[in-house]
């Protein structure tokens, strides 16, 4: 990108990563582990499962460690979806749910969000048929940053038919400050419905490049998922880094603080610029630019700021910006002002 636009020092605010990078303790753990890479990794990621179970207050056999939470999405579909069965997917949301569904000859049933950009649980219920197998709910939702609250979710789960699996993707769950945000880990037992909750080390823990995430579900579901995954699905460096990152509470809290302050700053700046945006509970914000959207996107690129166009999500008049460091956020706003000004 830098070569194409003749720039250097570009900042990437497009993939919702941790702007602070990983914990320094994770880096140390990786370095210590380097001499061991001739060995296969622990096939069951026992140490990480032990620490996660302690932290989350759940049993180790309710945890599946995976090659990114993407792998849990894929395994869930491979395991439970049969040809021509339906998967309900809010729209817009994370694109991989539909891609994997189609790759497995399932039928994605897309349910538009409400006018406030929140996931429409009532409409999802109305779209359930005898062929529905899985429902994906991304909470908070990517790219809107909106959430479903505890009361709504519980009411929804109570009314679902027994044979349905709900995947609650909480890739961005750590960033939510609303006390009414439900924690998927609280719905794993006493099925039906069967709930599989996804979390990842790619976002708040800053380990996206290592590919490590996890699924939480009843021990029965986890045992099925374990049967279809590859034995050494998570590499040795990722496991060591995740254990260290989990223990680094200081870096975790610093990340939440930077995201919280950045979210407030960017929201205020959008207000001042008269730019419509969707109030976000996550580490990104979707904002509206209308018909000039792609031109402004290009203008930002020329100034070395990479954000995410939402054309592929069906929203060509919106962009999504990941919350960066204080300096990155300022540079983004300055570049946005310049790009808007150059239109006039
Ligand atoms: C909603 C959502 N789920 C899952 C993922 C993938 O996470 P991972 O890196 O753990 O595979 C992403 C990545 O952007 C995401 O936005």
mmCIF file of N, CA and C and ligand atoms in Angstrom, residues 15-16 67-71 73 94 97 138 140 142 169 171-172 199-203 208 211-213, ligand 1:
data_model
loop_
_atom_site.group_PDB
_atom_site.id
_atom_site.type_symbol
_atom_site.label_atom_id
_atom_site.label_comp_id
_atom_site.label_asym_id
_atom_site.label_seq_id
_atom_site.Cartn_x
_atom_site.Cartn_y
_atom_site.Cartn_z
ATOM 1 N N UNK A 15 -8.309 -3.273 10.918
ATOM 2 C CA UNK A 15 -8.614 -4.669 11.274
ATOM 3 C C UNK A 15 -8.864 -4.892 12.757
ATOM 4 N N UNK A 16 -9.153 -3.826 13.472
ATOM 5 C CA UNK A 16 -9.565 -3.915 14.884
ATOM 6 C C UNK A 16 -8.557 -4.652 15.773
ATOM 7 N N UNK A 67 -7.140 -22.357 16.490
ATOM 8 C CA UNK A 67 -6.280 -21.547 15.634
ATOM 9 C C UNK A 67 -7.026 -20.264 15.234
ATOM 10 N N UNK A 68 -7.205 -19.384 16.201
ATOM 11 C CA UNK A 68 -8.079 -18.230 16.005
ATOM 12 C C UNK A 68 -9.517 -18.661 16.252
ATOM 13 N N UNK A 69 -10.372 -17.701 16.625
ATOM 14 C CA UNK A 69 -11.782 -18.091 16.823
ATOM 15 C C UNK A 69 -12.405 -18.478 15.486
ATOM 16 N N UNK A 70 -11.789 -18.032 14.393
ATOM 17 C CA UNK A 70 -12.252 -18.481 13.057
ATOM 18 C C UNK A 70 -12.332 -19.997 12.969
ATOM 19 N N UNK A 71 -11.355 -20.664 13.598
ATOM 20 C CA UNK A 71 -11.360 -22.125 13.511
ATOM 21 C C UNK A 71 -12.586 -22.713 14.225
ATOM 22 N N UNK A 73 -15.471 -21.291 14.443
ATOM 23 C CA UNK A 73 -16.616 -21.064 13.537
ATOM 24 C C UNK A 73 -16.663 -22.189 12.502
ATOM 25 N N UNK A 94 -19.897 -10.067 10.698
ATOM 26 C CA UNK A 94 -18.609 -10.638 10.310
ATOM 27 C C UNK A 94 -18.820 -11.598 9.125
ATOM 28 N N UNK A 97 -19.002 -15.971 8.681
ATOM 29 C CA UNK A 97 -20.113 -16.887 8.984
ATOM 30 C C UNK A 97 -20.755 -17.364 7.674
ATOM 31 N N UNK A 138 -23.179 -11.917 16.763
ATOM 32 C CA UNK A 138 -21.894 -11.290 17.071
ATOM 33 C C UNK A 138 -22.172 -10.143 18.046
ATOM 34 N N UNK A 140 -20.278 -7.628 20.877
ATOM 35 C CA UNK A 140 -20.802 -6.588 19.998
ATOM 36 C C UNK A 140 -20.605 -6.954 18.529
ATOM 37 N N UNK A 142 -19.716 -6.710 14.667
ATOM 38 C CA UNK A 142 -18.778 -6.111 13.707
ATOM 39 C C UNK A 142 -19.526 -6.016 12.379
ATOM 40 N N UNK A 169 -20.609 -14.895 19.220
ATOM 41 C CA UNK A 169 -19.232 -14.496 18.934
ATOM 42 C C UNK A 169 -18.904 -13.218 19.714
ATOM 43 N N UNK A 171 -15.857 -11.798 20.107
ATOM 44 C CA UNK A 171 -14.472 -11.431 19.787
ATOM 45 C C UNK A 171 -14.096 -10.079 20.414
ATOM 46 N N UNK A 172 -15.093 -9.197 20.555
ATOM 47 C CA UNK A 172 -14.828 -7.853 21.086
ATOM 48 C C UNK A 172 -15.451 -7.643 22.469
ATOM 49 N N UNK A 199 -14.346 -16.458 21.871
ATOM 50 C CA UNK A 199 -13.482 -15.345 22.304
ATOM 51 C C UNK A 199 -12.148 -15.491 21.585
ATOM 52 N N UNK A 200 -11.347 -14.447 21.611
ATOM 53 C CA UNK A 200 -10.096 -14.502 20.848
ATOM 54 C C UNK A 200 -8.957 -13.775 21.556
ATOM 55 N N UNK A 201 -7.737 -14.185 21.227
ATOM 56 C CA UNK A 201 -6.553 -13.451 21.681
ATOM 57 C C UNK A 201 -6.101 -12.430 20.628
ATOM 58 N N UNK A 202 -6.873 -12.319 19.536
ATOM 59 C CA UNK A 202 -6.457 -11.437 18.437
ATOM 60 C C UNK A 202 -6.735 -9.960 18.708
ATOM 61 N N UNK A 203 -7.670 -9.679 19.603
ATOM 62 C CA UNK A 203 -8.111 -8.284 19.752
ATOM 63 C C UNK A 203 -7.496 -7.671 21.006
ATOM 64 N N UNK A 208 -3.049 -11.195 17.176
ATOM 65 C CA UNK A 208 -3.736 -11.596 15.929
ATOM 66 C C UNK A 208 -2.842 -12.425 15.007
ATOM 67 N N UNK A 211 -2.554 -16.335 15.710
ATOM 68 C CA UNK A 211 -3.746 -17.150 15.471
ATOM 69 C C UNK A 211 -4.076 -18.021 16.668
ATOM 70 N N UNK A 212 -4.739 -17.406 17.629
ATOM 71 C CA UNK A 212 -5.214 -18.205 18.768
ATOM 72 C C UNK A 212 -6.492 -17.593 19.342
ATOM 73 N N UNK A 213 -7.475 -18.440 19.510
ATOM 74 C CA UNK A 213 -8.755 -18.021 20.077
ATOM 75 C C UNK A 213 -9.355 -19.222 20.780
HETATM 76 C C1 LIG B 1 -16.579 -10.775 14.892
HETATM 77 C C2 LIG B 1 -15.293 -11.464 14.681
HETATM 78 N N1 LIG B 1 -15.188 -12.750 15.020
HETATM 79 C C3 LIG B 1 -14.033 -13.423 14.840
HETATM 80 C C4 LIG B 1 -12.947 -12.799 14.285
HETATM 81 C C5 LIG B 1 -11.716 -13.603 14.022
HETATM 82 O O1 LIG B 1 -10.930 -13.698 15.115
HETATM 83 P P1 LIG B 1 -9.656 -14.638 15.156
HETATM 84 O O2 LIG B 1 -8.506 -13.777 14.822
HETATM 85 O O3 LIG B 1 -9.663 -15.123 16.576
HETATM 86 O O4 LIG B 1 -9.842 -15.768 14.187
HETATM 87 C C6 LIG B 1 -13.009 -11.466 13.929
HETATM 88 C C7 LIG B 1 -11.835 -10.808 13.316
HETATM 89 O O5 LIG B 1 -11.820 -9.724 12.876
HETATM 90 C C8 LIG B 1 -14.216 -10.785 14.125
HETATM 91 O O6 LIG B 1 -14.356 -9.506 13.758
#
